[in-house]
Amino acid sequence: QVQLQESGPGLVKPSETLALICSVSGDSISNDNYYWAWVRQPPGKGLQWIGSKSYSGNTYYNPTLKSRLTASIDTSKSQFSLRLASVTAADTAVYFCARQTNGNNYGSYWNFDLWGRGTLVTVSS
Amino acid sequence: SYELTQPVSVSVALGQTATITCGGSNLGTKYVHWYQQQPGQAPLLVIYRDSDRPSGIPERFSASNSGTTATLTISRAQAGDEADYYCQVLDNYIWVFGGGTKLTVL
């Protein structure tokens, strides 16, 4: 059974960098059938895609966040991570990691088929 | 940037059929996916590629996509179907979610 588990700081000060890790168990993070993604949800609001990355290095970022984002994958630890720089209160949200089917492969359609439980990150001094 | 429009809320009587729409420009040319999110939980994929159901999703969940509107239909609505529902598409390697619809089962 594949599981995703986010870990993060909970509280980040304005202007600092938010760093999140998603640990993958039950499957190889090097599986070419998937990308590994981050989605966030501000309190009481809807879902916003942040970015997606494949183990081979292909990376896509939300243009509204791109200048502040860095995504990476550590295959040795079966983890993928996100760094968001210069955070403000607007970055306060529940951050989900998700597995995304690789639409470049036949029979896959870029949907998010598995999600972590999410971790709340609050930006406040 | 591409936008998806969903009604903020939809109500359905217990055992009746709920319909949730998702609107977007030329939406019928894109694959639409639907997610259910129970309060305090992660989203769950309930429909992918316009109308396919993942393993474990009841047949009561169905969907279609044509023109500028995609529709999620929940037949024989149950109390456990009360949740937020989001549509999602890909547009030029930007993954876009609709604003979400809160389904209330009366």
PDB file of C-alpha atoms in Angstrom:
ATOM      1  CA  GLN A   1       0.000   0.000   0.000  1.00  0.00           C
ATOM      2  CA  VAL A   2       1.555   3.276  -1.137  1.00  0.00           C
ATOM      3  CA  GLN A   3       1.521   6.096   1.387  1.00  0.00           C
ATOM      4  CA  LEU A   4       2.654   9.701   1.365  1.00  0.00           C
ATOM      5  CA  GLN A   5       3.503  11.605   4.537  1.00  0.00           C
ATOM      6  CA  GLU A   6       4.280  15.293   4.745  1.00  0.00           C
ATOM      7  CA  SER A   7       6.535  16.811   7.355  1.00  0.00           C
ATOM      8  CA  GLY A   8       7.165  20.463   7.964  1.00  0.00           C
ATOM      9  CA  PRO A   9       7.802  23.206  10.515  1.00  0.00           C
ATOM     10  CA  GLY A  10       4.236  24.178  11.357  1.00  0.00           C
ATOM     11  CA  LEU A  11       5.195  27.822  11.887  1.00  0.00           C
ATOM     12  CA  VAL A  12       7.387  29.989   9.677  1.00  0.00           C
ATOM     13  CA  LYS A  13       8.265  33.654  10.096  1.00  0.00           C
ATOM     14  CA  PRO A  14       7.528  36.154   7.331  1.00  0.00           C
ATOM     15  CA  SER A  15      10.348  36.558   4.790  1.00  0.00           C
ATOM     16  CA  GLU A  16      11.848  33.174   5.724  1.00  0.00           C
ATOM     17  CA  THR A  17      11.930  29.995   3.629  1.00  0.00           C
ATOM     18  CA  LEU A  18       9.376  27.239   4.066  1.00  0.00           C
ATOM     19  CA  ALA A  19      10.780  23.740   3.668  1.00  0.00           C
ATOM     20  CA  LEU A  20       8.557  20.675   3.380  1.00  0.00           C
ATOM     21  CA  ILE A  21       9.343  17.006   2.897  1.00  0.00           C
ATOM     22  CA  CYS A  22       7.116  14.233   1.620  1.00  0.00           C
ATOM     23  CA  SER A  23       8.124  10.664   2.438  1.00  0.00           C
ATOM     24  CA  VAL A  24       6.971   7.943   0.061  1.00  0.00           C
ATOM     25  CA  SER A  25       6.488   4.370   1.240  1.00  0.00           C
ATOM     26  CA  GLY A  26       5.242   1.303  -0.583  1.00  0.00           C
ATOM     27  CA  ASP A  27       6.500   2.300  -4.031  1.00  0.00           C
ATOM     28  CA  SER A  28       9.658   3.513  -5.690  1.00  0.00           C
ATOM     29  CA  ILE A  29       9.936   7.259  -6.082  1.00  0.00           C
ATOM     30  CA  SER A  30      11.878   6.459  -9.256  1.00  0.00           C
ATOM     31  CA  ASN A  31       8.779   4.948 -10.859  1.00  0.00           C
ATOM     32  CA  ASP A  32       8.528   6.543 -14.304  1.00  0.00           C
ATOM     33  CA  ASN A  33       4.752   6.267 -14.199  1.00  0.00           C
ATOM     34  CA  TYR A  34       4.500   9.176 -11.782  1.00  0.00           C
ATOM     35  CA  TYR A  35       5.396  12.727 -11.009  1.00  0.00           C
ATOM     36  CA  TRP A  36       5.510  13.992  -7.430  1.00  0.00           C
ATOM     37  CA  ALA A  37       3.548  17.112  -6.657  1.00  0.00           C
ATOM     38  CA  TRP A  38       2.624  19.714  -4.081  1.00  0.00           C
ATOM     39  CA  VAL A  39      -0.842  21.259  -3.686  1.00  0.00           C
ATOM     40  CA  ARG A  40      -1.888  23.725  -1.027  1.00  0.00           C
ATOM     41  CA  GLN A  41      -5.156  24.888   0.475  1.00  0.00           C
ATOM     42  CA  PRO A  42      -5.452  28.147   2.432  1.00  0.00           C
ATOM     43  CA  PRO A  43      -7.833  27.909   5.393  1.00  0.00           C
ATOM     44  CA  GLY A  44     -11.418  27.793   4.176  1.00  0.00           C
ATOM     45  CA  LYS A  45     -10.398  28.076   0.527  1.00  0.00           C
ATOM     46  CA  GLY A  46      -9.837  25.876  -2.501  1.00  0.00           C
ATOM     47  CA  LEU A  47      -6.938  23.863  -3.858  1.00  0.00           C
ATOM     48  CA  GLN A  48      -3.936  25.421  -5.583  1.00  0.00           C
ATOM     49  CA  TRP A  49      -1.350  23.422  -7.493  1.00  0.00           C
ATOM     50  CA  ILE A  50       2.200  24.445  -6.540  1.00  0.00           C
ATOM     51  CA  GLY A  51       4.546  22.283  -8.576  1.00  0.00           C
ATOM     52  CA  SER A  52       5.353  18.836  -9.958  1.00  0.00           C
ATOM     53  CA  LYS A  53       8.607  16.988 -10.487  1.00  0.00           C
ATOM     54  CA  SER A  54       9.672  13.658 -11.938  1.00  0.00           C
ATOM     55  CA  TYR A  55      12.604  11.635 -10.667  1.00  0.00           C
ATOM     56  CA  SER A  56      14.269  12.161 -14.052  1.00  0.00           C
ATOM     57  CA  GLY A  57      14.299  15.895 -13.425  1.00  0.00           C
ATOM     58  CA  ASN A  58      11.360  17.296 -15.358  1.00  0.00           C
ATOM     59  CA  THR A  59       9.868  20.085 -13.260  1.00  0.00           C
ATOM     60  CA  TYR A  60       6.797  22.255 -13.589  1.00  0.00           C
ATOM     61  CA  TYR A  61       5.955  25.150 -11.313  1.00  0.00           C
ATOM     62  CA  ASN A  62       2.884  27.332 -10.844  1.00  0.00           C
ATOM     63  CA  PRO A  63       3.864  30.567 -12.631  1.00  0.00           C
ATOM     64  CA  THR A  64       2.505  32.658  -9.765  1.00  0.00           C
ATOM     65  CA  LEU A  65       4.971  31.012  -7.362  1.00  0.00           C
ATOM     66  CA  LYS A  66       7.807  30.000  -9.665  1.00  0.00           C
ATOM     67  CA  SER A  67      10.275  32.703  -8.651  1.00  0.00           C
ATOM     68  CA  ARG A  68      10.164  31.497  -5.024  1.00  0.00           C
ATOM     69  CA  LEU A  69      10.030  27.727  -5.533  1.00  0.00           C
ATOM     70  CA  THR A  70      12.538  24.913  -5.529  1.00  0.00           C
ATOM     71  CA  ALA A  71      11.450  21.274  -5.765  1.00  0.00           C
ATOM     72  CA  SER A  72      13.775  18.313  -5.396  1.00  0.00           C
ATOM     73  CA  ILE A  73      13.745  14.530  -5.121  1.00  0.00           C
ATOM     74  CA  ASP A  74      16.037  12.373  -2.994  1.00  0.00           C
ATOM     75  CA  THR A  75      15.725   8.846  -4.328  1.00  0.00           C
ATOM     76  CA  SER A  76      18.036   7.412  -1.655  1.00  0.00           C
ATOM     77  CA  LYS A  77      15.608   8.512   1.050  1.00  0.00           C
ATOM     78  CA  SER A  78      12.439   8.070  -1.052  1.00  0.00           C
ATOM     79  CA  GLN A  79      11.528  11.666  -0.339  1.00  0.00           C
ATOM     80  CA  PHE A  80      10.622  14.715  -2.334  1.00  0.00           C
ATOM     81  CA  SER A  81      10.783  18.218  -0.995  1.00  0.00           C
ATOM     82  CA  LEU A  82       9.641  21.768  -1.553  1.00  0.00           C
ATOM     83  CA  ARG A  83      11.234  25.058  -0.619  1.00  0.00           C
ATOM     84  CA  LEU A  84       9.224  28.274  -0.832  1.00  0.00           C
ATOM     85  CA  ALA A  85      11.220  31.437  -0.221  1.00  0.00           C
ATOM     86  CA  SER A  86      10.184  34.837   1.128  1.00  0.00           C
ATOM     87  CA  VAL A  87       6.926  33.650   2.630  1.00  0.00           C
ATOM     88  CA  THR A  88       4.117  35.948   3.688  1.00  0.00           C
ATOM     89  CA  ALA A  89       0.829  35.437   5.496  1.00  0.00           C
ATOM     90  CA  ALA A  90      -0.720  34.603   2.118  1.00  0.00           C
ATOM     91  CA  ASP A  91       1.327  31.387   2.116  1.00  0.00           C
ATOM     92  CA  THR A  92      -0.478  30.119   5.214  1.00  0.00           C
ATOM     93  CA  ALA A  93      -2.162  26.894   4.108  1.00  0.00           C
ATOM     94  CA  VAL A  94      -2.422  23.155   4.439  1.00  0.00           C
ATOM     95  CA  TYR A  95       0.229  21.741   2.151  1.00  0.00           C
ATOM     96  CA  PHE A  96      -0.453  18.367   0.532  1.00  0.00           C
ATOM     97  CA  CYS A  97       1.987  16.187  -1.311  1.00  0.00           C
ATOM     98  CA  ALA A  98       0.490  14.049  -4.036  1.00  0.00           C
ATOM     99  CA  ARG A  99       1.358  11.417  -6.587  1.00  0.00           C
ATOM    100  CA  GLN A 100       0.536  12.477 -10.124  1.00  0.00           C
ATOM    101  CA  THR A 101       0.167  10.106 -13.043  1.00  0.00           C
ATOM    102  CA  ASN A 102       2.669  10.813 -15.808  1.00  0.00           C
ATOM    103  CA  GLY A 103       0.577  11.996 -18.719  1.00  0.00           C
ATOM    104  CA  ASN A 104       3.507  11.467 -21.081  1.00  0.00           C
ATOM    105  CA  ASN A 105       2.898   7.734 -20.685  1.00  0.00           C
ATOM    106  CA  TYR A 106       0.166   5.933 -22.578  1.00  0.00           C
ATOM    107  CA  GLY A 107      -2.960   5.519 -20.483  1.00  0.00           C
ATOM    108  CA  SER A 108      -2.092   8.217 -17.950  1.00  0.00           C
ATOM    109  CA  TYR A 109      -3.790  11.574 -17.721  1.00  0.00           C
ATOM    110  CA  TRP A 110      -1.945  13.825 -15.265  1.00  0.00           C
ATOM    111  CA  ASN A 111      -4.442  13.360 -12.441  1.00  0.00           C
ATOM    112  CA  PHE A 112      -3.461  13.273  -8.769  1.00  0.00           C
ATOM    113  CA  ASP A 113      -4.244   9.716  -7.727  1.00  0.00           C
ATOM    114  CA  LEU A 114      -2.811   9.578  -4.225  1.00  0.00           C
ATOM    115  CA  TRP A 115      -2.473  12.244  -1.566  1.00  0.00           C
ATOM    116  CA  GLY A 116      -0.798  12.723   1.774  1.00  0.00           C
ATOM    117  CA  ARG A 117      -2.877  13.850   4.738  1.00  0.00           C
ATOM    118  CA  GLY A 118      -1.509  17.378   4.557  1.00  0.00           C
ATOM    119  CA  THR A 119       0.389  19.572   6.981  1.00  0.00           C
ATOM    120  CA  LEU A 120      -0.666  23.014   8.170  1.00  0.00           C
ATOM    121  CA  VAL A 121       1.921  25.739   7.757  1.00  0.00           C
ATOM    122  CA  THR A 122       1.264  29.085   9.385  1.00  0.00           C
ATOM    123  CA  VAL A 123       3.288  32.149   8.455  1.00  0.00           C
ATOM    124  CA  SER A 124       3.432  34.504  11.403  1.00  0.00           C
ATOM    125  CA  SER A 125       5.937  36.408  13.451  1.00  0.00           C
TER     126      SER A 125
ATOM    127  CA  SER B   1      -4.567  32.042 -17.148  1.00  0.00           C
ATOM    128  CA  TYR B   2      -7.120  29.269 -17.490  1.00  0.00           C
ATOM    129  CA  GLU B   3     -10.060  29.313 -15.087  1.00  0.00           C
ATOM    130  CA  LEU B   4     -12.617  26.719 -14.006  1.00  0.00           C
ATOM    131  CA  THR B   5     -15.944  27.864 -12.596  1.00  0.00           C
ATOM    132  CA  GLN B   6     -17.966  25.793 -10.135  1.00  0.00           C
ATOM    133  CA  PRO B   7     -21.087  26.668  -8.139  1.00  0.00           C
ATOM    134  CA  VAL B   8     -20.241  27.446  -4.544  1.00  0.00           C
ATOM    135  CA  SER B   9     -22.851  25.082  -3.174  1.00  0.00           C
ATOM    136  CA  VAL B  10     -25.300  22.403  -4.269  1.00  0.00           C
ATOM    137  CA  SER B  11     -27.966  20.715  -2.175  1.00  0.00           C
ATOM    138  CA  VAL B  12     -29.575  17.332  -2.734  1.00  0.00           C
ATOM    139  CA  ALA B  13     -32.174  15.345  -0.861  1.00  0.00           C
ATOM    140  CA  LEU B  14     -31.083  12.030   0.563  1.00  0.00           C
ATOM    141  CA  GLY B  15     -31.427   9.331  -2.092  1.00  0.00           C
ATOM    142  CA  GLN B  16     -31.813  11.792  -4.953  1.00  0.00           C
ATOM    143  CA  THR B  17     -29.375  12.775  -7.709  1.00  0.00           C
ATOM    144  CA  ALA B  18     -26.847  15.587  -7.313  1.00  0.00           C
ATOM    145  CA  THR B  19     -25.318  17.413 -10.247  1.00  0.00           C
ATOM    146  CA  ILE B  20     -22.186  19.541  -9.936  1.00  0.00           C
ATOM    147  CA  THR B  21     -20.960  21.537 -12.913  1.00  0.00           C
ATOM    148  CA  CYS B  22     -17.539  22.817 -13.900  1.00  0.00           C
ATOM    149  CA  GLY B  23     -17.213  25.431 -16.625  1.00  0.00           C
ATOM    150  CA  GLY B  24     -14.260  26.508 -18.696  1.00  0.00           C
ATOM    151  CA  SER B  25     -13.286  27.669 -22.141  1.00  0.00           C
ATOM    152  CA  ASN B  26     -13.204  24.758 -24.601  1.00  0.00           C
ATOM    153  CA  LEU B  27     -13.342  22.449 -21.611  1.00  0.00           C
ATOM    154  CA  GLY B  28     -14.494  19.582 -23.792  1.00  0.00           C
ATOM    155  CA  THR B  29     -11.061  19.492 -25.427  1.00  0.00           C
ATOM    156  CA  LYS B  30      -9.369  18.799 -22.092  1.00  0.00           C
ATOM    157  CA  TYR B  31      -9.482  15.858 -19.706  1.00  0.00           C
ATOM    158  CA  VAL B  32     -11.360  16.720 -16.512  1.00  0.00           C
ATOM    159  CA  HIS B  33     -10.714  15.034 -13.195  1.00  0.00           C
ATOM    160  CA  TRP B  34     -12.878  15.268 -10.075  1.00  0.00           C
ATOM    161  CA  TYR B  35     -11.894  15.085  -6.417  1.00  0.00           C
ATOM    162  CA  GLN B  36     -13.950  14.678  -3.271  1.00  0.00           C
ATOM    163  CA  GLN B  37     -12.693  16.279  -0.071  1.00  0.00           C
ATOM    164  CA  GLN B  38     -14.296  15.433   3.241  1.00  0.00           C
ATOM    165  CA  PRO B  39     -13.803  17.979   6.053  1.00  0.00           C
ATOM    166  CA  GLY B  40     -10.300  17.846   7.449  1.00  0.00           C
ATOM    167  CA  GLN B  41      -9.153  15.210   4.972  1.00  0.00           C
ATOM    168  CA  ALA B  42      -7.074  15.020   1.833  1.00  0.00           C
ATOM    169  CA  PRO B  43      -8.775  15.087  -1.562  1.00  0.00           C
ATOM    170  CA  LEU B  44      -9.774  11.765  -3.079  1.00  0.00           C
ATOM    171  CA  LEU B  45      -9.862  11.155  -6.826  1.00  0.00           C
ATOM    172  CA  VAL B  46     -13.386  10.059  -7.768  1.00  0.00           C
ATOM    173  CA  ILE B  47     -13.359  10.569 -11.556  1.00  0.00           C
ATOM    174  CA  TYR B  48     -10.468  10.804 -14.019  1.00  0.00           C
ATOM    175  CA  ARG B  49     -10.313  11.322 -17.762  1.00  0.00           C
ATOM    176  CA  ASP B  50     -13.776  12.919 -17.891  1.00  0.00           C
ATOM    177  CA  SER B  51     -15.763   9.854 -16.859  1.00  0.00           C
ATOM    178  CA  ASP B  52     -13.591   6.990 -15.584  1.00  0.00           C
ATOM    179  CA  ARG B  53     -13.888   5.809 -12.002  1.00  0.00           C
ATOM    180  CA  PRO B  54     -10.826   4.672 -10.028  1.00  0.00           C
ATOM    181  CA  SER B  55     -11.016   1.325  -8.353  1.00  0.00           C
ATOM    182  CA  GLY B  56     -13.154   1.497  -5.224  1.00  0.00           C
ATOM    183  CA  ILE B  57     -15.309   4.443  -6.280  1.00  0.00           C
ATOM    184  CA  PRO B  58     -19.009   3.495  -6.362  1.00  0.00           C
ATOM    185  CA  GLU B  59     -20.868   3.387  -9.658  1.00  0.00           C
ATOM    186  CA  ARG B  60     -23.159   6.065  -8.223  1.00  0.00           C
ATOM    187  CA  PHE B  61     -20.456   8.532  -9.262  1.00  0.00           C
ATOM    188  CA  SER B  62     -20.492   9.378 -12.952  1.00  0.00           C
ATOM    189  CA  ALA B  63     -19.388  12.313 -15.067  1.00  0.00           C
ATOM    190  CA  SER B  64     -19.298  13.782 -18.531  1.00  0.00           C
ATOM    191  CA  ASN B  65     -17.526  16.575 -20.378  1.00  0.00           C
ATOM    192  CA  SER B  66     -18.584  18.417 -23.507  1.00  0.00           C
ATOM    193  CA  GLY B  67     -18.365  21.912 -24.926  1.00  0.00           C
ATOM    194  CA  THR B  68     -17.675  24.305 -22.081  1.00  0.00           C
ATOM    195  CA  THR B  69     -19.111  22.266 -19.224  1.00  0.00           C
ATOM    196  CA  ALA B  70     -18.145  19.158 -17.317  1.00  0.00           C
ATOM    197  CA  THR B  71     -20.666  17.555 -15.003  1.00  0.00           C
ATOM    198  CA  LEU B  72     -20.276  15.280 -11.994  1.00  0.00           C
ATOM    199  CA  THR B  73     -23.396  13.299 -11.139  1.00  0.00           C
ATOM    200  CA  ILE B  74     -23.940  11.514  -7.859  1.00  0.00           C
ATOM    201  CA  SER B  75     -26.908   9.159  -7.901  1.00  0.00           C
ATOM    202  CA  ARG B  76     -28.777   7.983  -4.816  1.00  0.00           C
ATOM    203  CA  ALA B  77     -26.980  10.529  -2.690  1.00  0.00           C
ATOM    204  CA  GLN B  78     -25.918   9.381   0.752  1.00  0.00           C
ATOM    205  CA  ALA B  79     -25.019  11.325   3.869  1.00  0.00           C
ATOM    206  CA  GLY B  80     -21.413  10.255   3.362  1.00  0.00           C
ATOM    207  CA  ASP B  81     -21.314  12.059   0.004  1.00  0.00           C
ATOM    208  CA  GLU B  82     -21.528  15.403   1.784  1.00  0.00           C
ATOM    209  CA  ALA B  83     -18.180  17.013   0.950  1.00  0.00           C
ATOM    210  CA  ASP B  84     -16.405  19.548  -1.215  1.00  0.00           C
ATOM    211  CA  TYR B  85     -15.900  18.575  -4.848  1.00  0.00           C
ATOM    212  CA  TYR B  86     -13.226  20.006  -7.135  1.00  0.00           C
ATOM    213  CA  CYS B  87     -12.749  19.694 -10.863  1.00  0.00           C
ATOM    214  CA  GLN B  88      -9.231  19.871 -12.301  1.00  0.00           C
ATOM    215  CA  VAL B  89      -7.621  20.152 -15.731  1.00  0.00           C
ATOM    216  CA  LEU B  90      -4.224  20.615 -17.302  1.00  0.00           C
ATOM    217  CA  ASP B  91      -3.601  23.749 -19.359  1.00  0.00           C
ATOM    218  CA  ASN B  92      -0.134  24.220 -20.881  1.00  0.00           C
ATOM    219  CA  TYR B  93       1.541  22.296 -18.072  1.00  0.00           C
ATOM    220  CA  ILE B  94      -0.286  24.284 -15.423  1.00  0.00           C
ATOM    221  CA  TRP B  95      -2.625  22.200 -13.319  1.00  0.00           C
ATOM    222  CA  VAL B  96      -5.785  24.137 -12.531  1.00  0.00           C
ATOM    223  CA  PHE B  97      -8.475  23.413  -9.955  1.00  0.00           C
ATOM    224  CA  GLY B  98     -11.981  24.785  -9.883  1.00  0.00           C
ATOM    225  CA  GLY B  99     -13.004  26.780  -6.848  1.00  0.00           C
ATOM    226  CA  GLY B 100     -14.846  23.842  -5.355  1.00  0.00           C
ATOM    227  CA  THR B 101     -18.496  23.033  -4.683  1.00  0.00           C
ATOM    228  CA  LYS B 102     -19.869  22.192  -1.261  1.00  0.00           C
ATOM    229  CA  LEU B 103     -22.420  19.403  -1.566  1.00  0.00           C
ATOM    230  CA  THR B 104     -25.022  19.284   1.179  1.00  0.00           C
ATOM    231  CA  VAL B 105     -27.198  16.188   1.550  1.00  0.00           C
ATOM    232  CA  LEU B 106     -30.511  17.122   3.132  1.00  0.00           C
TER     233      LEU B 106
END
